[in-house]
Amino acid sequence: MTSPSGSSPTEAQAFLDAHPEIEAFDIVLTDANGVGRGKIVRRHELKSIFEGGRHMPISILGLDITGEDVHETGLIWTTGDGDLRAWPIPGTLVPLYGTSPPRGQVLMAMYHLDGQPMSSDPRLALARQVDILAAKGLYPAGAFELEFFLLANERDADGKVQPARAVLDGRVSGKTEVYSVDHLHGMEPLFSDIYAAAKAQGIPAETVISEYAPGQYELTLNYRKDVMRAADDLVMLKRLVRAQARRHGVTACFMAKPIEKYAGSGMHFHVSLQDKAGRNVFAEAGGESWSLPLLQGLGGLIQTMAESMLVFAPHANSWRRFVSQSYAPVAPTWGVNNRSVALRVPAGDARNRRIEHRPSGVDANPYLIAATVLAGIIKGIDEGLDPGPETTGNGYEAAVTRTTMPADWRAAIEAAKASSFLKGALGEDLHRTFVAIKQSEYLRVARTVSELDYHLYLHEV
């Protein structure tokens, strides 16, 4: 049958011809948690996957963060755990740098056996929001920022994670070396391999900086006119950073808050809308302070942020990132050139006007982030929503009276479960799947007796 994803056997054959050295391929499907799941196939199997897809169990999209079945998703025994068909995503067939023997990789999306989109696939949820915008003559562009920690493989004397030694010379730094160029030199061999791997995969990785905690770094990605490709970039970049770090003897950590006394890691999403002529509709013109679509988009994101927080902060650890003055937003606020707000309008050339959506942690799923953000912008424009006054100065001290944010993970789960907006943004099936997975994970965490419990209560109560 014709590939519903748009992939072609011609792409596979051209890749095989260009890379006779590659012996196997990772085929990777991204689940609701953003975890890549799939198989390693041999070289001779690749073309048949592009010709007819590859059967995979429907339950692969109903797993929790540990890979356990979540029966409440309706994707396990309710369906008999039958096979659906995964198809390659065009443009994601790439070599994997530094593998031995040489391997390649291709991202996949899940479809029913008749070719209809599988509505619990996160990437296809984003595709649906892109299609809604296209019907309005609007086309989203964007890019993600990747913050992460490089940690030692060994814990410290207290059993805590610790920053990795420099891979160049083994030096240790326990300081917050924010924006230190010299500090980056210690990780130069690793970052050189990350850039080489990104180049091999066509990922536009750009600036690297030392971030606001020991062992924390940020990689930026170039802006894409196709927001689907921007989300693919982030998925592929996380995989290659983790792989290259492992080869250099350190751990790339994408937890939102791995070290309690330092800032957490975000996944900021920059987004704008283009019209059919390629004009940025967020750009102001004719002497106006801000364009109406920009303000209305901000209004939609502010109104829907509370009920969407489970997408942006999906795990128990995600909520440890939201502490005052940690460069993580704690309220649905917007401002210009202000990093203490949730929705930042960067300063600069009006032609590049965009919204920087800052609430998401690096542990979130980029497809779900983008789908939810686009749905919020659509709602704001369709309903003409007002974002309210701009926040200036310290956004952490700004009074918020229009929207109450969830206080914790459990409240976020309940808000998401009750949200008709989120059900529309993700689609009814993925909404059910995602909420069921989060509820299952919450119960696992809630019933766990931790070392902190013993420390606080064992001899005291």
Short mmCIF file of C-alpha atoms in Angstrom, two decimals:
data_model
loop_
_atom_site.label_atom_id
_atom_site.label_comp_id
_atom_site.label_asym_id
_atom_site.label_seq_id
_atom_site.Cartn_x
_atom_site.Cartn_y
_atom_site.Cartn_z
CA MET A 1 0.00 0.00 0.00
CA THR A 2 1.04 3.62 -0.41
CA SER A 3 2.76 4.94 2.69
CA PRO A 4 0.37 7.19 4.67
CA SER A 5 3.39 9.00 6.14
CA GLY A 6 4.61 10.05 2.68
CA SER A 7 7.75 7.89 2.82
CA SER A 8 9.05 6.30 -0.35
CA PRO A 9 11.18 3.21 -1.11
CA THR A 10 13.21 5.51 -3.35
CA GLU A 11 14.47 7.31 -0.22
CA ALA A 12 15.55 4.00 1.33
CA GLN A 13 17.32 2.78 -1.79
CA ALA A 14 19.16 6.07 -2.26
CA PHE A 15 20.33 5.93 1.36
CA LEU A 16 21.50 2.32 1.03
CA ASP A 17 23.40 3.19 -2.13
CA ALA A 18 25.07 6.16 -0.43
CA HIS A 19 25.95 4.19 2.74
CA PRO A 20 27.12 0.69 1.81
CA GLU A 21 28.92 0.47 5.17
CA ILE A 22 25.76 0.56 7.31
CA GLU A 23 24.74 -2.88 8.56
CA ALA A 24 21.65 -2.19 10.71
CA PHE A 25 19.06 0.45 11.59
CA ASP A 26 17.27 1.66 14.72
CA ILE A 27 13.58 2.14 13.91
CA VAL A 28 12.22 4.47 16.59
CA LEU A 29 8.62 5.28 17.54
CA THR A 30 8.15 8.04 20.14
CA ASP A 31 5.61 7.25 22.88
CA ALA A 32 3.55 9.62 25.06
CA ASN A 33 6.47 10.10 27.47
CA GLY A 34 8.83 10.98 24.63
CA VAL A 35 10.64 7.65 25.00
CA GLY A 36 11.92 6.11 21.77
CA ARG A 37 10.68 2.53 21.41
CA GLY A 38 11.19 0.16 18.51
CA LYS A 39 13.66 -2.34 17.09
CA ILE A 40 17.06 -2.74 15.47
CA VAL A 41 16.64 -4.25 12.00
CA ARG A 42 19.22 -5.57 9.58
CA ARG A 43 20.22 -3.71 6.43
CA HIS A 44 18.27 -5.99 4.08
CA GLU A 45 15.03 -5.25 5.99
CA LEU A 46 15.05 -1.48 5.48
CA LYS A 47 13.57 -1.26 2.00
CA SER A 48 10.65 -3.52 2.87
CA ILE A 49 9.81 -1.21 5.79
CA PHE A 50 9.59 1.71 3.37
CA GLU A 51 7.51 -0.41 0.99
CA GLY A 52 5.00 -1.83 3.44
CA GLY A 53 5.64 -0.43 6.92
CA ARG A 54 6.45 -2.58 9.93
CA HIS A 55 3.97 -4.27 12.25
CA MET A 56 4.28 -3.16 15.88
CA PRO A 57 1.97 -3.88 18.83
CA ILE A 58 -0.56 -1.17 19.65
CA SER A 59 0.49 -1.46 23.32
CA ILE A 60 3.80 0.27 22.56
CA LEU A 61 1.87 3.56 22.82
CA GLY A 62 0.28 2.59 26.15
CA LEU A 63 3.41 2.17 28.28
CA ASP A 64 4.48 4.13 31.35
CA ILE A 65 7.94 5.64 31.80
CA THR A 66 9.34 2.25 32.89
CA GLY A 67 7.91 0.36 29.93
CA GLU A 68 5.10 -1.27 31.91
CA ASP A 69 1.63 -1.68 30.38
CA VAL A 70 -1.02 0.80 31.52
CA HIS A 71 -4.28 -1.05 30.99
CA GLU A 72 -6.39 2.06 31.60
CA THR A 73 -5.18 3.49 28.27
CA GLY A 74 -7.40 1.00 26.46
CA LEU A 75 -4.44 0.04 24.28
CA ILE A 76 -3.51 -3.27 25.89
CA TRP A 77 -5.94 -6.17 26.31
CA THR A 78 -9.01 -4.11 25.34
CA THR A 79 -7.68 -4.32 21.80
CA GLY A 80 -6.16 -7.78 22.22
CA ASP A 81 -2.76 -6.07 21.95
CA GLY A 82 -3.01 -6.39 18.18
CA ASP A 83 -0.49 -5.11 15.67
CA LEU A 84 -0.74 -1.80 13.88
CA ARG A 85 1.64 -0.61 11.18
CA ALA A 86 4.45 1.85 11.74
CA TRP A 87 5.71 3.82 8.74
CA PRO A 88 8.95 5.77 8.31
CA ILE A 89 8.87 9.55 8.66
CA PRO A 90 10.33 11.11 5.50
CA GLY A 91 13.64 12.90 6.02
CA THR A 92 14.55 11.09 9.26
CA LEU A 93 16.58 8.24 7.73
CA VAL A 94 20.10 9.11 8.88
CA PRO A 95 23.44 7.55 9.81
CA LEU A 96 24.37 7.19 13.48
CA TYR A 97 27.77 8.75 14.08
CA GLY A 98 30.45 6.65 15.75
CA THR A 99 28.61 3.32 15.89
CA SER A 100 30.53 0.09 15.40
CA PRO A 101 29.49 -1.70 13.32
CA PRO A 102 27.90 1.27 11.50
CA ARG A 103 24.16 1.73 12.06
CA GLY A 104 21.48 4.12 10.86
CA GLN A 105 18.22 5.38 12.30
CA VAL A 106 14.76 6.27 11.10
CA LEU A 107 11.85 7.72 13.08
CA MET A 108 8.46 6.05 12.71
CA ALA A 109 4.79 6.99 13.11
CA MET A 110 1.93 4.60 13.86
CA TYR A 111 -1.06 4.01 11.59
CA HIS A 112 -3.97 1.59 11.52
CA LEU A 113 -3.75 -1.29 9.10
CA ASP A 114 -5.93 0.60 6.60
CA GLY A 115 -3.56 3.59 6.68
CA GLN A 116 -5.60 5.84 8.95
CA PRO A 117 -3.56 7.77 11.58
CA MET A 118 -3.32 6.08 14.96
CA SER A 119 -4.73 8.80 17.18
CA SER A 120 -2.63 7.93 20.26
CA ASP A 121 0.61 8.65 18.38
CA PRO A 122 2.05 11.96 19.73
CA ARG A 123 3.62 13.02 16.42
CA LEU A 124 0.31 12.61 14.60
CA ALA A 125 -1.39 14.78 17.23
CA LEU A 126 1.00 17.58 16.28
CA ALA A 127 0.32 16.93 12.59
CA ARG A 128 -3.39 17.44 13.23
CA GLN A 129 -2.82 20.90 14.76
CA VAL A 130 -0.57 21.81 11.83
CA ASP A 131 -3.39 20.80 9.46
CA ILE A 132 -5.90 22.93 11.39
CA LEU A 133 -3.64 25.95 10.97
CA ALA A 134 -3.05 25.19 7.29
CA ALA A 135 -6.82 25.27 6.72
CA LYS A 136 -6.69 28.84 8.07
CA GLY A 137 -3.82 29.76 5.75
CA LEU A 138 -1.27 29.74 8.58
CA TYR A 139 1.95 27.72 8.86
CA PRO A 140 3.86 27.31 12.15
CA ALA A 141 7.64 27.67 12.31
CA GLY A 142 9.74 27.06 15.37
CA ALA A 143 12.70 25.64 17.24
CA PHE A 144 13.40 24.04 20.61
CA GLU A 145 16.22 24.69 23.06
CA LEU A 146 17.80 21.68 24.80
CA GLU A 147 19.08 22.08 28.36
CA PHE A 148 20.69 19.08 30.05
CA PHE A 149 23.25 17.96 32.61
CA LEU A 150 26.42 15.97 32.03
CA LEU A 151 26.81 13.80 35.11
CA ALA A 152 29.42 11.36 36.38
CA ASN A 153 28.44 7.73 36.12
CA GLU A 154 29.27 7.33 39.81
CA ARG A 155 27.37 8.88 42.72
CA ASP A 156 29.06 10.97 45.42
CA ALA A 157 29.65 9.81 49.00
CA ASP A 158 26.05 10.70 49.92
CA GLY A 159 24.60 8.75 47.01
CA LYS A 160 23.76 11.92 45.08
CA VAL A 161 24.42 12.51 41.39
CA GLN A 162 27.36 14.79 40.66
CA PRO A 163 28.63 16.76 37.65
CA ALA A 164 30.90 14.87 35.29
CA ARG A 165 34.61 15.50 35.19
CA ALA A 166 35.85 17.25 32.07
CA VAL A 167 36.35 14.57 29.44
CA LEU A 168 39.44 16.41 28.14
CA ASP A 169 41.57 16.29 31.29
CA GLY A 170 39.44 15.00 34.17
CA ARG A 171 39.11 18.34 35.94
CA VAL A 172 36.28 18.78 38.43
CA SER A 173 34.29 21.97 38.81
CA GLY A 174 31.68 22.39 41.51
CA LYS A 175 30.94 25.97 40.52
CA THR A 176 28.15 27.53 38.50
CA GLU A 177 30.23 28.39 35.45
CA VAL A 178 27.38 30.10 33.60
CA TYR A 179 28.46 31.31 30.14
CA SER A 180 32.09 30.35 30.84
CA VAL A 181 33.79 29.63 27.51
CA ASP A 182 36.88 28.18 29.19
CA HIS A 183 34.69 25.72 31.09
CA LEU A 184 33.29 24.45 27.78
CA HIS A 185 36.80 23.57 26.61
CA GLY A 186 36.91 20.68 29.07
CA MET A 187 34.02 19.02 27.25
CA GLU A 188 35.35 19.90 23.78
CA PRO A 189 35.91 16.29 22.60
CA LEU A 190 32.32 15.39 23.52
CA PHE A 191 30.76 18.47 21.96
CA SER A 192 32.85 17.99 18.82
CA ASP A 193 31.34 14.52 18.44
CA ILE A 194 27.85 15.87 19.17
CA TYR A 195 28.23 18.44 16.39
CA ALA A 196 29.61 15.81 14.02
CA ALA A 197 26.70 13.49 14.80
CA ALA A 198 24.20 16.33 14.32
CA LYS A 199 25.76 17.23 10.97
CA ALA A 200 25.54 13.62 9.83
CA GLN A 201 21.82 13.64 10.68
CA GLY A 202 21.04 17.04 9.17
CA ILE A 203 20.17 18.50 12.58
CA PRO A 204 20.88 22.26 12.73
CA ALA A 205 22.59 22.27 16.14
CA GLU A 206 24.09 25.67 16.82
CA THR A 207 25.27 27.43 19.98
CA VAL A 208 26.40 25.58 23.10
CA ILE A 209 26.68 27.38 26.43
CA SER A 210 27.52 26.50 30.01
CA GLU A 211 24.24 26.96 31.86
CA TYR A 212 23.20 28.06 35.35
CA ALA A 213 24.38 25.03 37.35
CA PRO A 214 27.51 22.88 37.62
CA GLY A 215 27.44 20.35 34.82
CA GLN A 216 24.52 22.00 33.02
CA TYR A 217 24.63 22.91 29.33
CA GLU A 218 22.35 24.20 26.60
CA LEU A 219 22.29 23.46 22.89
CA THR A 220 20.20 25.59 20.55
CA LEU A 221 18.66 24.54 17.27
CA ASN A 222 18.20 26.69 14.18
CA TYR A 223 14.68 27.86 13.41
CA ARG A 224 12.67 25.61 11.09
CA LYS A 225 9.87 26.77 8.81
CA ASP A 226 8.32 23.33 9.37
CA VAL A 227 7.44 22.87 13.05
CA MET A 228 7.08 19.11 12.55
CA ARG A 229 10.72 18.98 11.55
CA ALA A 230 11.63 21.18 14.54
CA ALA A 231 10.11 18.60 16.90
CA ASP A 232 11.88 15.77 15.04
CA ASP A 233 15.15 17.70 15.49
CA LEU A 234 14.72 17.73 19.25
CA VAL A 235 13.85 14.02 19.47
CA MET A 236 16.88 13.12 17.35
CA LEU A 237 19.20 15.53 19.19
CA LYS A 238 18.37 14.05 22.61
CA ARG A 239 19.13 10.57 21.30
CA LEU A 240 22.48 11.52 19.85
CA VAL A 241 23.56 13.60 22.89
CA ARG A 242 22.82 10.64 25.15
CA ALA A 243 24.71 8.26 22.86
CA GLN A 244 27.78 10.48 22.46
CA ALA A 245 27.94 11.21 26.20
CA ARG A 246 27.89 7.49 26.91
CA ARG A 247 30.77 6.93 24.51
CA HIS A 248 32.79 9.54 26.41
CA GLY A 249 32.12 7.87 29.76
CA VAL A 250 29.57 10.33 31.17
CA THR A 251 25.78 10.43 31.51
CA ALA A 252 23.59 12.92 29.66
CA CYS A 253 20.70 13.63 32.04
CA PHE A 254 17.36 14.95 30.80
CA MET A 255 15.58 15.03 34.15
CA ALA A 256 13.94 18.40 34.79
CA LYS A 257 15.55 18.74 38.25
CA PRO A 258 18.39 16.28 38.90
CA ILE A 259 20.23 18.32 41.57
CA GLU A 260 18.09 19.84 44.30
CA LYS A 261 20.12 22.98 45.05
CA TYR A 262 20.57 24.09 41.44
CA ALA A 263 18.34 25.25 38.59
CA GLY A 264 16.52 22.63 36.53
CA SER A 265 16.55 22.06 32.79
CA GLY A 266 13.93 23.47 30.44
CA MET A 267 12.87 22.86 26.86
CA HIS A 268 11.94 26.31 25.64
CA PHE A 269 9.86 26.33 22.45
CA HIS A 270 10.12 29.28 20.05
CA VAL A 271 7.14 29.56 17.69
CA SER A 272 5.75 31.93 15.06
CA LEU A 273 3.13 31.73 12.31
CA GLN A 274 3.66 32.45 8.62
CA ASP A 275 0.93 33.27 6.10
CA LYS A 276 0.76 31.85 2.56
CA ALA A 277 3.13 34.55 1.33
CA GLY A 278 5.69 33.62 3.99
CA ARG A 279 5.07 36.73 6.08
CA ASN A 280 5.41 36.40 9.83
CA VAL A 281 1.94 37.33 11.14
CA PHE A 282 3.39 37.92 14.63
CA ALA A 283 5.50 40.81 13.26
CA GLU A 284 4.14 44.27 14.02
CA ALA A 285 3.66 46.72 11.17
CA GLY A 286 2.29 50.19 10.50
CA GLY A 287 3.35 51.70 13.81
CA GLU A 288 1.45 49.22 16.00
CA SER A 289 3.10 48.22 19.27
CA TRP A 290 2.39 44.51 18.80
CA SER A 291 0.52 42.58 16.13
CA LEU A 292 -2.99 41.45 17.00
CA PRO A 293 -2.30 37.76 16.20
CA LEU A 294 0.69 37.84 18.57
CA LEU A 295 -1.37 39.30 21.42
CA GLN A 296 -4.28 36.95 20.78
CA GLY A 297 -1.91 33.96 20.62
CA LEU A 298 -0.46 35.01 23.97
CA GLY A 299 -4.00 35.34 25.31
CA GLY A 300 -4.82 31.78 24.28
CA LEU A 301 -1.66 30.39 25.84
CA ILE A 302 -2.28 32.24 29.10
CA GLN A 303 -5.88 31.08 29.34
CA THR A 304 -5.02 27.42 28.67
CA MET A 305 -1.72 27.14 30.54
CA ALA A 306 -3.06 25.82 33.85
CA GLU A 307 -4.97 22.94 32.29
CA SER A 308 -2.02 22.14 30.01
CA MET A 309 0.70 21.97 32.65
CA LEU A 310 0.70 18.17 32.70
CA VAL A 311 2.03 18.24 29.13
CA PHE A 312 4.75 20.75 30.06
CA ALA A 313 5.64 19.11 33.40
CA PRO A 314 4.65 15.43 33.00
CA HIS A 315 6.60 13.73 35.80
CA ALA A 316 6.95 13.92 39.57
CA ASN A 317 10.46 15.34 39.19
CA SER A 318 9.19 17.99 36.76
CA TRP A 319 7.49 19.88 39.58
CA ARG A 320 10.71 20.28 41.56
CA ARG A 321 11.88 22.67 38.85
CA PHE A 322 9.24 25.29 39.68
CA VAL A 323 10.84 27.28 42.47
CA SER A 324 11.19 31.04 42.64
CA GLN A 325 14.13 32.71 40.86
CA SER A 326 15.26 29.46 39.20
CA TYR A 327 14.61 30.71 35.66
CA ALA A 328 11.57 28.45 35.50
CA PRO A 329 8.21 30.25 35.19
CA VAL A 330 5.67 29.83 37.96
CA ALA A 331 2.72 31.83 36.62
CA PRO A 332 0.88 32.40 33.29
CA THR A 333 2.55 35.72 32.54
CA TRP A 334 4.01 37.33 29.44
CA GLY A 335 6.64 39.98 28.88
CA VAL A 336 9.18 41.36 26.47
CA ASN A 337 12.84 40.37 26.83
CA ASN A 338 12.09 39.04 30.32
CA ARG A 339 13.20 35.59 31.49
CA SER A 340 11.06 35.59 34.63
CA VAL A 341 7.81 35.15 32.68
CA ALA A 342 6.25 32.06 31.15
CA LEU A 343 5.76 33.57 27.70
CA ARG A 344 8.65 35.72 26.54
CA VAL A 345 8.63 37.89 23.43
CA PRO A 346 12.32 38.18 22.54
CA ALA A 347 13.61 41.60 21.56
CA GLY A 348 15.03 42.14 18.09
CA ASP A 349 14.06 42.50 14.45
CA ALA A 350 10.27 42.50 14.03
CA ARG A 351 10.60 40.11 11.08
CA ASN A 352 11.77 37.46 13.57
CA ARG A 353 9.01 38.13 16.08
CA ARG A 354 8.04 34.99 17.98
CA ILE A 355 6.79 33.63 21.28
CA GLU A 356 9.26 31.81 23.52
CA HIS A 357 7.18 29.32 25.51
CA ARG A 358 9.21 28.65 28.68
CA PRO A 359 7.23 26.39 31.08
CA SER A 360 8.24 23.00 29.65
CA GLY A 361 10.93 20.88 31.24
CA VAL A 362 13.45 18.98 29.14
CA ASP A 363 11.69 15.78 30.29
CA ALA A 364 8.55 16.63 28.29
CA ASN A 365 7.54 15.27 24.88
CA PRO A 366 8.27 17.89 22.17
CA TYR A 367 5.42 16.67 19.94
CA LEU A 368 2.90 17.14 22.76
CA ILE A 369 4.38 20.53 23.70
CA ALA A 370 4.11 21.82 20.16
CA ALA A 371 0.60 20.40 19.64
CA THR A 372 -0.66 21.97 22.87
CA VAL A 373 1.01 25.34 22.24
CA LEU A 374 -0.35 25.54 18.70
CA ALA A 375 -3.84 24.64 19.95
CA GLY A 376 -3.59 27.44 22.55
CA ILE A 377 -2.53 29.95 19.90
CA ILE A 378 -5.40 28.84 17.63
CA LYS A 379 -7.87 29.28 20.48
CA GLY A 380 -6.52 32.74 21.24
CA ILE A 381 -6.79 33.90 17.62
CA ASP A 382 -10.21 32.30 17.01
CA GLU A 383 -11.69 33.80 20.18
CA GLY A 384 -9.79 37.11 20.12
CA LEU A 385 -8.37 36.58 23.61
CA ASP A 386 -6.58 39.39 25.45
CA PRO A 387 -3.34 38.44 27.24
CA GLY A 388 -3.71 41.24 29.78
CA PRO A 389 -0.97 43.67 30.68
CA GLU A 390 2.67 42.88 30.04
CA THR A 391 4.72 41.85 33.06
CA THR A 392 7.75 44.03 33.62
CA GLY A 393 10.53 43.58 36.14
CA ASN A 394 10.52 40.50 38.36
CA GLY A 395 7.83 38.18 37.04
CA TYR A 396 8.17 35.90 40.07
CA GLU A 397 6.68 38.66 42.19
CA ALA A 398 3.86 39.45 39.76
CA ALA A 399 0.37 38.97 41.18
CA VAL A 400 -1.65 36.51 39.13
CA THR A 401 -5.40 36.75 39.52
CA ARG A 402 -6.81 35.52 36.21
CA THR A 403 -5.67 31.91 36.27
CA THR A 404 -4.73 29.60 39.11
CA MET A 405 -1.90 27.23 38.27
CA PRO A 406 -1.83 23.64 39.56
CA ALA A 407 0.08 23.42 42.82
CA ASP A 408 1.65 20.04 42.14
CA TRP A 409 1.71 16.98 39.86
CA ARG A 410 -1.53 15.51 41.20
CA ALA A 411 -3.39 18.79 40.68
CA ALA A 412 -1.99 18.98 37.15
CA ILE A 413 -3.26 15.47 36.40
CA GLU A 414 -6.74 16.37 37.64
CA ALA A 415 -6.74 19.62 35.65
CA ALA A 416 -5.67 17.80 32.48
CA LYS A 417 -8.23 15.06 32.98
CA ALA A 418 -11.06 17.60 33.21
CA SER A 419 -9.83 19.80 30.36
CA SER A 420 -11.96 19.93 27.22
CA PHE A 421 -9.26 22.14 25.68
CA LEU A 422 -6.54 19.53 26.18
CA LYS A 423 -8.85 16.81 24.89
CA GLY A 424 -9.22 18.82 21.70
CA ALA A 425 -5.52 19.72 21.50
CA LEU A 426 -4.29 16.12 21.80
CA GLY A 427 -7.34 14.35 20.42
CA GLU A 428 -9.69 12.28 22.53
CA ASP A 429 -7.71 9.02 22.27
CA LEU A 430 -4.28 10.49 23.07
CA HIS A 431 -5.80 12.57 25.88
CA ARG A 432 -7.19 9.37 27.46
CA THR A 433 -3.89 7.55 26.89
CA PHE A 434 -1.70 10.32 28.28
CA VAL A 435 -3.81 11.01 31.38
CA ALA A 436 -4.10 7.29 32.17
CA ILE A 437 -0.32 6.88 31.95
CA LYS A 438 0.26 9.86 34.22
CA GLN A 439 -2.30 8.62 36.76
CA SER A 440 -0.60 5.22 36.81
CA GLU A 441 2.82 6.80 37.32
CA TYR A 442 1.48 9.07 40.06
CA LEU A 443 0.17 6.06 42.01
CA ARG A 444 3.53 4.33 41.67
CA VAL A 445 5.32 7.36 43.12
CA ALA A 446 2.70 8.03 45.81
CA ARG A 447 2.93 4.55 47.30
CA THR A 448 6.74 4.46 47.31
CA VAL A 449 8.36 4.82 50.74
CA SER A 450 11.51 6.89 50.15
CA GLU A 451 14.69 7.44 52.15
CA LEU A 452 13.34 10.89 53.00
CA ASP A 453 10.35 9.26 54.71
CA TYR A 454 12.67 7.28 56.96
CA HIS A 455 14.83 10.34 57.63
CA LEU A 456 11.85 12.47 58.66
CA TYR A 457 9.64 9.98 60.46
CA LEU A 458 11.35 6.69 61.41
CA HIS A 459 12.41 7.77 64.91
CA GLU A 460 10.17 10.79 65.33
CA VAL A 461 6.52 9.74 65.14
#
